[in-house]
Short mmCIF file of C-alpha atoms in Angstrom, two decimals:
data_model
loop_
_atom_site.label_atom_id
_atom_site.label_comp_id
_atom_site.label_asym_id
_atom_site.label_seq_id
_atom_site.Cartn_x
_atom_site.Cartn_y
_atom_site.Cartn_z
CA MET A 259 93.11 103.27 90.36
CA PRO A 260 94.15 100.64 92.93
CA THR A 261 97.78 100.38 93.85
CA LEU A 262 99.94 97.39 92.64
CA TYR A 263 101.68 96.85 95.98
CA GLY A 264 100.93 93.60 97.78
CA LYS A 265 98.46 92.38 95.10
CA SER A 266 98.60 88.87 93.82
CA LEU A 267 99.64 87.91 90.24
CA GLU A 268 96.11 86.58 89.55
CA TYR A 269 94.52 89.87 90.74
CA ILE A 270 96.72 91.96 88.42
CA GLU A 271 96.30 89.68 85.51
CA GLN A 272 92.47 89.66 85.81
CA THR A 273 92.38 93.39 86.42
CA MET A 274 94.33 94.10 83.18
CA GLN A 275 92.00 91.69 81.30
CA GLU A 276 88.94 93.53 82.62
CA TYR A 277 90.44 96.81 81.47
CA LYS A 278 91.20 95.40 78.08
CA SER A 279 87.67 93.98 77.56
CA ASP A 280 86.07 97.27 78.89
CA ASN A 281 84.48 95.33 81.79
CA ARG A 282 86.06 97.51 84.43
CA PRO A 283 85.41 101.26 84.58
CA SER A 284 88.52 103.22 83.85
CA THR A 285 89.77 106.50 82.43
CA ILE A 286 93.00 105.61 80.65
CA MET A 287 93.73 102.07 81.75
CA HIS A 288 91.47 100.36 79.01
CA ARG A 289 93.42 102.28 76.41
CA ILE A 290 96.73 101.19 77.77
CA ALA A 291 95.67 97.55 78.33
CA LYS A 292 94.53 97.12 74.63
CA GLY A 293 98.27 97.43 73.64
CA TYR A 294 99.19 94.22 75.49
CA THR A 295 98.68 90.42 75.19
CA LEU A 296 98.76 87.72 77.80
CA GLU A 297 102.42 86.67 77.50
CA MET B 251 96.33 85.76 99.18
CA LYS B 252 99.36 84.56 97.25
CA ASN B 253 102.33 86.81 97.06
CA ILE B 254 104.26 87.41 93.89
CA THR B 255 107.57 85.60 93.59
CA ARG B 256 110.47 87.55 92.16
CA ARG B 257 110.43 85.45 89.03
CA LYS B 258 106.67 85.93 88.46
CA PHE B 259 107.08 89.61 89.26
CA ASN B 260 109.68 90.08 86.55
CA LYS B 261 107.49 88.04 84.23
CA ILE B 262 104.49 90.25 84.71
CA MET B 263 106.42 93.50 84.79
CA GLY B 264 107.99 92.35 81.53
CA THR B 265 104.54 92.02 80.14
CA PHE B 266 103.62 95.63 81.09
CA GLY B 267 106.65 97.30 79.92
CA THR B 268 109.30 97.36 82.57
CA VAL B 269 112.87 96.29 81.72
CA SER B 270 114.91 93.34 82.78
CA ALA B 271 117.32 95.52 84.55
CA LEU B 272 114.94 95.28 87.49
CA GLU B 273 116.67 91.97 88.16
CA THR B 274 119.81 93.92 89.22
CA LEU B 275 117.82 95.66 91.94
CA GLY B 276 118.62 94.50 95.41
CA ARG B 277 121.30 92.07 94.34
CA GLY B 278 124.60 92.52 96.12
CA PRO B 279 127.88 92.87 94.24
CA THR B 280 128.84 89.49 92.88
CA LEU B 281 132.15 90.32 91.29
CA LEU B 282 134.74 93.03 91.87
CA LEU B 283 135.12 95.35 88.99
CA ALA B 284 138.59 96.40 87.94
CA ALA B 285 137.69 100.09 88.30
CA GLU B 286 134.72 102.02 89.30
CA ARG B 287 132.41 102.86 86.41
CA HIS B 288 131.41 106.52 86.06
CA VAL B 289 128.28 107.69 84.17
CA VAL B 290 127.78 111.42 83.68
CA VAL B 291 124.19 112.82 83.16
CA VAL B 292 123.92 116.28 81.59
CA GLY B 293 120.65 118.07 82.46
CA GLY B 294 118.49 117.60 85.51
CA GLY B 295 114.95 117.69 84.08
CA PHE B 296 112.32 115.04 83.48
CA GLY B 297 114.90 112.88 81.47
CA GLY B 298 118.22 113.65 83.34
CA ALA B 299 116.96 113.59 86.95
CA THR B 300 115.18 110.32 86.38
CA ALA B 301 118.15 108.85 84.59
CA ALA B 302 120.59 109.69 87.32
CA LYS B 303 118.33 108.30 89.97
CA TYR B 304 117.52 105.00 88.16
CA LEU B 305 121.16 104.33 87.28
CA ARG B 306 121.93 104.46 91.07
CA LEU B 307 118.75 102.32 91.91
CA MET B 308 119.62 99.67 89.31
CA ASP B 309 123.38 99.58 90.08
CA PRO B 310 124.49 100.96 93.40
CA ASN B 311 128.13 100.30 92.53
CA LEU B 312 127.96 102.84 89.73
CA LYS B 313 129.45 106.38 90.25
CA VAL B 314 126.89 108.89 88.87
CA THR B 315 127.46 112.63 88.31
CA LEU B 316 124.60 114.92 87.40
CA VAL B 317 125.53 118.21 85.74
CA GLU B 318 122.84 120.88 86.02
CA PRO B 319 123.45 124.63 86.29
CA ARG B 320 120.19 125.42 88.18
CA ARG B 321 120.00 124.95 91.99
CA SER B 322 116.26 124.01 91.76
CA TYR B 323 114.01 122.79 89.06
CA PHE B 324 110.81 124.44 87.85
CA THR B 325 108.54 121.82 86.09
CA TYR B 326 107.31 123.03 82.74
CA PRO B 327 104.44 120.51 82.95
CA PHE B 328 101.62 122.12 84.96
CA SER B 329 103.18 125.60 84.52
CA ASN B 330 100.05 126.70 82.51
CA GLN B 331 98.24 126.41 85.88
CA VAL B 332 100.43 129.29 87.19
CA LEU B 333 99.09 131.35 84.32
CA GLY B 334 95.56 130.34 85.21
CA GLY B 335 96.05 131.34 88.90
CA MET B 336 95.68 127.75 90.08
CA LYS B 337 99.22 127.13 91.27
CA THR B 338 102.14 129.13 92.51
CA MET B 339 105.58 128.92 91.02
CA GLU B 340 106.96 127.52 94.40
CA GLU B 341 104.55 124.55 94.10
CA LEU B 342 106.19 123.51 90.91
CA THR B 343 109.85 123.90 92.12
CA TYR B 344 111.95 120.99 93.28
CA SER B 345 115.40 120.75 94.91
CA TYR B 346 118.27 118.37 93.99
CA LYS B 347 118.99 117.47 97.71
CA ASN B 348 117.27 114.02 97.56
CA LEU B 349 119.16 112.97 94.53
CA GLN B 350 122.34 113.99 96.33
CA ARG B 351 121.64 112.61 99.87
CA LYS B 352 119.25 109.69 99.35
CA TYR B 353 120.69 108.28 96.12
CA GLY B 354 124.37 109.28 96.37
CA ILE B 355 124.43 111.23 93.09
CA ASN B 356 127.19 113.75 92.72
CA VAL B 357 125.26 116.95 91.67
CA ILE B 358 127.41 119.67 90.14
CA HIS B 359 125.64 123.01 89.51
CA VAL B 360 127.47 124.22 86.49
CA ALA B 361 126.72 124.23 82.70
CA ALA B 362 128.30 121.76 80.43
CA ALA B 363 130.10 123.42 77.55
CA ARG B 364 131.16 120.51 75.17
CA ILE B 365 131.28 116.72 75.14
CA ASN B 366 134.20 114.94 73.44
CA ALA B 367 133.28 111.45 72.29
CA VAL B 368 136.80 110.37 71.59
CA SER B 369 138.52 111.26 74.92
CA LYS B 370 135.24 110.64 76.80
CA THR B 371 135.26 113.80 78.64
CA VAL B 372 132.85 116.68 79.14
CA LEU B 373 134.23 120.21 79.46
CA LEU B 374 132.32 122.37 82.02
CA GLN B 375 131.73 126.11 81.88
CA ASP B 376 134.05 126.62 84.88
CA GLY B 377 137.08 125.22 82.99
CA LYS B 378 136.98 121.84 84.70
CA SER B 379 136.35 118.56 82.92
CA LEU B 380 134.86 115.20 83.84
CA THR B 381 135.72 111.86 82.36
CA PHE B 382 133.06 109.23 81.76
CA ASP B 383 132.62 105.62 80.69
CA ARG B 384 129.18 106.58 79.25
CA ILE B 385 127.25 109.82 79.26
CA ILE B 386 123.45 110.54 79.08
CA VAL B 387 122.56 113.90 77.59
CA ALA B 388 119.16 115.31 78.41
CA PRO B 389 119.37 119.07 77.57
CA GLY B 390 115.71 119.67 76.62
CA ILE B 391 115.05 122.36 73.98
CA ASP B 392 116.37 125.67 72.84
CA MET B 393 114.34 128.20 70.87
CA ARG B 394 115.06 128.88 67.11
CA PHE B 395 115.51 132.54 66.06
CA ASP B 396 116.10 131.76 62.43
CA GLN B 397 112.50 130.92 61.32
CA ILE B 398 110.56 134.08 62.00
CA GLU B 399 111.73 137.38 60.41
CA ASN B 400 112.82 140.07 62.91
CA TYR B 401 112.48 137.74 66.00
CA LYS B 402 115.48 137.96 68.24
CA PRO B 403 116.47 136.47 71.64
CA GLU B 404 116.15 139.89 73.37
CA ASP B 405 112.49 140.16 72.08
CA THR B 406 111.44 137.34 74.49
CA ASP B 407 111.20 139.94 77.31
CA PHE B 408 108.30 141.61 75.38
CA ILE B 409 106.79 138.70 73.48
CA PRO B 410 107.65 135.80 75.97
CA HIS B 411 107.54 132.23 74.84
CA ALA B 412 107.14 130.81 78.31
CA TRP B 413 108.12 127.41 76.91
CA LYS B 414 111.07 126.72 79.28
CA GLY B 415 112.42 128.21 82.44
CA ARG B 416 110.99 130.11 85.38
CA SER B 417 111.64 133.65 84.24
CA ALA B 418 109.90 133.28 80.86
CA THR B 419 106.77 131.99 82.57
CA LEU B 420 106.86 134.83 85.16
CA ARG B 421 107.16 137.33 82.36
CA LEU B 422 104.06 136.04 80.60
CA LEU B 423 102.18 135.95 83.94
CA GLN B 424 103.07 139.59 84.65
CA GLN B 425 101.93 140.62 81.18
CA LEU B 426 98.51 138.89 81.67
CA GLU B 427 98.10 140.53 84.98
CA SER B 428 98.74 144.09 83.65
CA MET B 429 96.73 143.83 80.44
CA PRO B 430 93.38 145.75 80.19
CA ASN B 431 89.99 144.23 80.29
CA GLY B 432 88.92 143.96 76.68
CA GLY B 433 92.52 143.32 75.61
CA ILE B 434 93.71 140.80 73.05
CA VAL B 435 96.03 137.85 73.79
CA LEU B 436 97.75 136.20 70.90
CA ILE B 437 99.00 132.65 71.27
CA CYS B 438 101.21 131.54 68.42
CA PRO B 439 102.18 127.77 68.35
CA PRO B 440 104.80 126.43 65.96
CA ALA B 441 104.73 123.49 63.54
CA LEU B 442 105.55 119.98 64.79
CA PRO B 443 107.82 118.67 66.25
CA TYR B 444 107.98 120.81 69.40
CA ARG B 445 107.81 120.27 73.16
CA CYS B 446 104.42 119.22 74.53
CA PRO B 447 102.20 119.37 71.45
CA PRO B 448 98.87 119.87 73.32
CA ALA B 449 100.32 122.59 75.70
CA PRO B 450 99.46 125.68 73.64
CA TYR B 451 95.83 124.72 73.79
CA GLU B 452 95.81 124.00 77.47
CA ARG B 453 97.49 127.38 77.87
CA ALA B 454 94.78 129.09 75.86
CA SER B 455 92.21 127.31 78.11
CA LEU B 456 93.79 128.38 81.47
CA VAL B 457 94.42 131.90 80.31
CA ALA B 458 90.74 132.07 79.36
CA HIS B 459 89.98 130.78 82.89
CA TYR B 460 91.95 133.64 84.31
CA LEU B 461 90.54 136.29 81.98
CA SER B 462 86.93 135.25 82.34
CA GLN B 463 87.22 135.83 86.07
CA HIS B 464 89.26 139.09 85.97
CA LYS B 465 88.99 140.56 82.48
CA PRO B 466 85.93 139.04 80.92
CA ARG B 467 85.65 141.26 77.84
CA SER B 468 89.15 140.08 76.55
CA LYS B 469 89.76 137.80 73.60
CA ILE B 470 92.31 135.02 72.92
CA LEU B 471 93.41 134.40 69.27
CA ILE B 472 95.41 131.33 68.54
CA LEU B 473 97.54 131.92 65.40
CA ASP B 474 98.71 128.43 64.59
CA ALA B 475 101.37 127.33 62.11
CA LYS B 476 99.51 123.91 61.95
CA GLU B 477 96.33 122.87 60.16
CA GLN B 478 95.14 120.80 63.04
CA PHE B 479 96.16 120.20 66.65
CA PRO B 480 96.09 117.36 69.29
CA LYS B 481 92.68 116.58 71.07
CA GLN B 482 91.15 119.31 68.76
CA ALA B 483 87.59 118.13 69.08
CA LEU B 484 87.83 117.91 72.82
CA PHE B 485 89.39 121.29 73.25
CA SER B 486 86.96 122.97 70.76
CA ALA B 487 83.91 121.47 72.55
CA GLY B 488 85.30 122.41 76.01
CA TRP B 489 86.22 125.98 74.98
CA LYS B 490 82.56 126.54 73.75
CA SER B 491 80.99 125.29 76.81
CA LEU B 492 83.43 126.91 79.34
CA TYR B 493 84.32 130.19 77.69
CA GLY B 494 81.77 130.87 74.98
CA ARG B 495 83.46 132.85 72.16
CA MET B 496 86.48 134.02 74.11
CA ILE B 497 88.98 131.66 72.21
CA GLU B 498 89.31 131.70 68.51
CA TRP B 499 91.64 129.42 66.49
CA PHE B 500 93.13 130.14 63.12
CA ASN B 501 94.94 127.39 61.23
CA GLY B 502 98.09 127.95 59.16
CA SER B 503 96.51 128.43 55.91
CA ALA B 504 93.81 130.70 57.25
CA GLY B 505 96.13 133.36 58.55
CA GLY B 506 97.64 131.50 61.51
CA LEU B 507 101.29 131.16 60.18
CA ILE B 508 103.50 133.90 61.72
CA LEU B 509 106.05 135.34 59.09
CA ARG B 510 107.45 138.34 61.02
CA ALA B 511 107.44 139.63 64.65
CA ASP B 512 107.74 143.15 65.89
CA ALA B 513 108.32 143.38 69.72
CA LYS B 514 108.45 147.16 69.66
CA ASN B 515 105.01 147.55 68.24
CA MET B 516 103.57 144.44 69.79
CA THR B 517 102.57 143.00 66.44
CA VAL B 518 102.99 139.73 64.37
CA GLU B 519 102.63 139.47 60.65
CA THR B 520 100.80 136.66 58.90
CA GLU B 521 99.96 136.06 55.21
CA PHE B 522 96.66 137.87 55.98
CA GLY B 523 98.05 140.98 57.56
CA ILE B 524 99.22 142.40 60.83
CA GLU B 525 97.80 141.39 64.18
CA LYS B 526 98.30 143.46 67.27
CA GLY B 527 98.26 141.98 70.81
CA ASP B 528 98.17 143.32 74.27
CA VAL B 529 100.00 140.13 75.15
CA ILE B 530 101.81 138.13 72.53
CA ASN B 531 102.80 134.60 73.48
CA LEU B 532 104.96 133.58 70.47
CA ILE B 533 106.01 129.98 70.78
CA PRO B 534 108.79 129.63 68.24
CA ALA B 535 110.15 126.50 66.59
CA GLN B 536 112.61 124.64 68.66
CA TRP B 537 115.77 122.36 68.38
CA ALA B 538 117.91 120.25 70.64
CA GLY B 539 119.48 121.93 73.61
CA ARG B 540 122.74 123.78 73.01
CA ILE B 541 125.16 121.16 74.48
CA ALA B 542 123.83 118.52 72.08
CA ARG B 543 124.18 120.75 69.09
CA ALA B 544 127.56 122.08 70.24
CA SER B 545 128.91 118.49 70.66
CA GLY B 546 127.80 117.31 67.20
CA LEU B 547 124.84 115.17 68.34
CA SER B 548 122.17 116.83 66.14
CA ASP B 549 121.55 116.37 62.47
CA GLU B 550 120.14 118.80 59.85
CA SER B 551 116.74 118.79 61.57
CA GLY B 552 118.28 120.24 64.74
CA TRP B 553 117.33 117.13 66.76
CA CYS B 554 119.45 114.16 67.73
CA PRO B 555 119.22 110.82 65.95
CA VAL B 556 119.60 107.75 68.25
CA ASP B 557 119.49 104.05 68.19
CA GLN B 558 116.13 103.72 69.90
CA LEU B 559 116.89 100.48 71.62
CA THR B 560 119.57 102.17 73.76
CA PHE B 561 119.15 105.88 72.97
CA GLU B 562 122.84 105.87 72.06
CA SER B 563 123.60 108.53 69.49
CA THR B 564 123.98 107.19 65.91
CA LEU B 565 126.48 110.06 65.29
CA LEU B 566 128.80 109.63 68.27
CA PRO B 567 129.34 106.39 70.26
CA GLY B 568 129.18 106.28 74.06
CA ILE B 569 126.75 109.26 74.21
CA HIS B 570 123.14 108.69 74.87
CA VAL B 571 120.51 111.38 74.17
CA ILE B 572 117.03 111.18 75.74
CA GLY B 573 113.97 113.46 76.09
CA ASP B 574 112.97 116.47 73.93
CA SER B 575 116.44 116.55 72.18
CA ALA B 576 116.15 112.93 70.95
CA ILE B 577 114.34 111.69 67.82
CA ALA B 578 112.40 108.93 69.40
CA GLY B 579 110.23 107.52 66.49
CA VAL B 580 106.61 108.60 66.93
CA MET B 581 106.80 109.36 70.65
CA PRO B 582 105.87 113.01 71.36
CA LYS B 583 108.32 115.31 73.17
CA SER B 584 106.89 115.36 76.71
CA GLY B 585 107.96 115.09 80.30
CA PHE B 586 106.46 111.68 80.62
CA SER B 587 108.21 110.41 77.42
CA ALA B 588 111.55 111.73 78.78
CA ASN B 589 110.93 110.02 82.16
CA ASN B 590 110.21 106.70 80.60
CA GLN B 591 113.05 106.96 78.12
CA ALA B 592 115.41 107.68 81.06
CA LYS B 593 114.52 104.33 82.63
CA VAL B 594 115.13 102.17 79.58
CA THR B 595 118.31 104.13 78.88
CA ALA B 596 119.59 103.69 82.41
CA ALA B 597 119.07 99.93 81.98
CA ALA B 598 120.69 99.92 78.60
CA VAL B 599 123.72 101.85 79.78
CA ILE B 600 124.27 99.37 82.72
CA ALA B 601 123.86 96.41 80.41
CA LEU B 602 126.42 97.89 77.94
CA LEU B 603 128.88 98.65 80.80
CA LYS B 604 128.67 95.02 81.78
CA GLY B 605 129.00 93.77 78.24
CA LYS B 606 125.43 92.51 78.11
CA GLU B 607 122.80 92.76 75.41
CA PRO B 608 120.38 95.54 76.04
CA THR B 609 116.75 94.39 76.37
CA SER B 610 113.87 95.36 74.13
CA TYR B 611 111.08 97.25 75.89
CA SER B 612 107.70 98.91 75.56
CA ILE B 613 106.91 102.31 77.13
CA SER B 614 104.02 104.71 77.34
CA ASN B 615 103.18 108.32 77.26
CA THR B 616 100.14 110.18 78.51
CA CYS B 617 99.50 113.94 78.22
CA TYR B 618 96.78 115.41 80.40
CA SER B 619 95.46 118.90 79.50
CA PHE B 620 93.41 121.08 81.83
CA LEU B 621 90.70 123.22 80.37
CA ALA B 622 89.58 124.58 83.67
CA PRO B 623 90.64 123.71 87.35
CA ASP B 624 88.19 120.75 87.55
CA TYR B 625 88.13 119.90 83.87
CA ALA B 626 90.92 117.82 82.19
CA ILE B 627 91.31 115.60 79.07
CA TYR B 628 94.00 113.15 78.08
CA VAL B 629 95.78 111.53 75.12
CA THR B 630 97.75 108.31 75.77
CA ALA B 631 99.55 105.63 73.77
CA GLU B 632 101.88 102.67 74.17
CA TYR B 633 105.08 102.34 72.11
CA GLN B 634 107.40 99.51 71.24
CA LEU B 635 110.40 98.90 68.99
CA SER B 636 109.97 97.75 65.48
CA GLY B 637 113.55 97.15 64.45
CA ARG B 638 115.32 100.05 66.04
CA GLU B 639 112.38 102.47 65.65
CA LEU B 640 109.76 103.32 68.21
CA VAL B 641 106.18 102.80 66.88
CA LYS B 642 102.79 102.89 68.41
CA ILE B 643 101.43 99.53 69.62
CA LYS B 644 98.36 98.69 67.48
CA GLY B 645 95.12 99.02 69.31
CA SER B 646 96.64 100.91 72.24
CA GLY B 647 95.92 104.47 73.24
CA GLY B 648 93.47 107.12 72.37
CA VAL B 649 91.88 110.34 73.68
CA SER B 650 89.18 111.11 76.27
CA PRO B 651 85.65 110.39 75.02
CA LEU B 652 83.63 113.31 73.59
CA ASN B 653 80.20 114.23 74.97
CA VAL B 654 80.40 112.84 78.51
CA ASP B 655 79.19 114.09 81.78
CA LEU B 656 81.26 116.76 83.51
CA SER B 657 82.00 114.29 86.27
CA VAL B 658 84.33 112.46 83.83
CA ARG B 659 86.23 115.66 83.11
CA HIS B 660 86.42 116.25 86.83
CA SER B 661 87.85 112.74 87.55
CA GLU B 662 90.41 113.29 84.83
CA ALA B 663 91.50 116.41 86.62
CA VAL B 664 92.02 114.32 89.79
CA SER B 665 93.99 111.76 87.71
CA ALA B 666 96.07 114.46 86.20
CA GLN B 667 97.09 115.87 89.61
CA ARG B 668 97.99 112.39 90.71
CA TRP B 669 100.05 111.82 87.58
CA TYR B 670 101.98 115.02 88.45
CA ASP B 671 102.48 114.09 92.13
CA SER B 672 103.84 110.60 91.26
CA ILE B 673 106.11 111.67 88.40
CA THR B 674 107.70 114.46 90.48
CA GLN B 675 108.05 111.99 93.39
CA ASP B 676 109.66 109.52 90.93
CA MET B 677 112.21 112.21 89.80
CA PHE B 678 112.95 114.06 92.99
CA GLY B 679 111.42 112.09 95.93
#
């Protein structure tokens, strides 16, 4: 998993969306991201 | 690349579960308080060590005292790896020096005897007492000796639980090392709730890893009080592929429930008869650590009811209970749960001391289990408040997928080690 430090807001948001929609390979992050919405 | 502003950072961290007390980080003192506020933390494990550190990180003006009898801390998470021959006990042992030197926490190595909610004092075993504005209690678990017939505290030398503390783990390790090839190991997990629900099955796996290398004719029988157990399909499939028929599991109604123990003859009695073990790892039912029960913080269940927004006791005001001892809705009792509860509780305590409203939050728990050195699986979930009760966030969480390539299990083992490295750094670094 990449580190958060120094990453832009857009990057983090996009990454979480990709985890949530299973469009980014992950072990547990896709399961965590599904618990959250955009706000 | 655009950098994150503080406001946006707070916004996004709010989205992913961190608390608004982050706002207090790095802000200098804006007003002079009439008197220095003092928060005492009892217990220096995953809950207490984290709480003490985050209180100081979130409010550097706060005086924080950590009461912990042990000079160093042995992490119960990952201790099954000691039994599997993958880690030494030293590798899982941490000092309180950083908490003292880097974070200015007053660490006192003495046991707490009793907390008085009215006088806001905690009496210590050495006769001294401390006065507090608020107190966070994180005493972990104690074993119950009132559930299994003829099972007494002194029996744990012969049928060790290895469920807390260094010496109990060492005792079980010595027994495994001295048992004969072809011997029988009994592992007896209790009914829920207990500390670390998947851990007995990780233990069976890593003991099998050790035995298959050194004593391959041996057997492991799991005599379980439960009818099912966490990550069961994953464990069962893994055991079959890694250890053949070495591990056998019996559910409660199939002869797994332990009624009586006999440390002298090394037997346990179930509804189906008497089982003899060369090694018996009896994991008894548990309840809140002694200080919580002695201070009137536990209810008839043996655990401590809390307002789950602040983890303040619903029985005694001004006292917060976190970690294994607390009843935290559907959150399992784990080191990771305690670590996350410590952070939201630190924020709530600071808010309450300043007369502010505590903020709602969401937190997570992940439990990794090793089946072999390069083979691990997980269970994970996110939790939020529904009223004042922690519930699982719909759609979040799950367990490792079944029927995947070994490389997936291997990468989980790498993730699990990283989890351990980061959480111990978070507590003691």
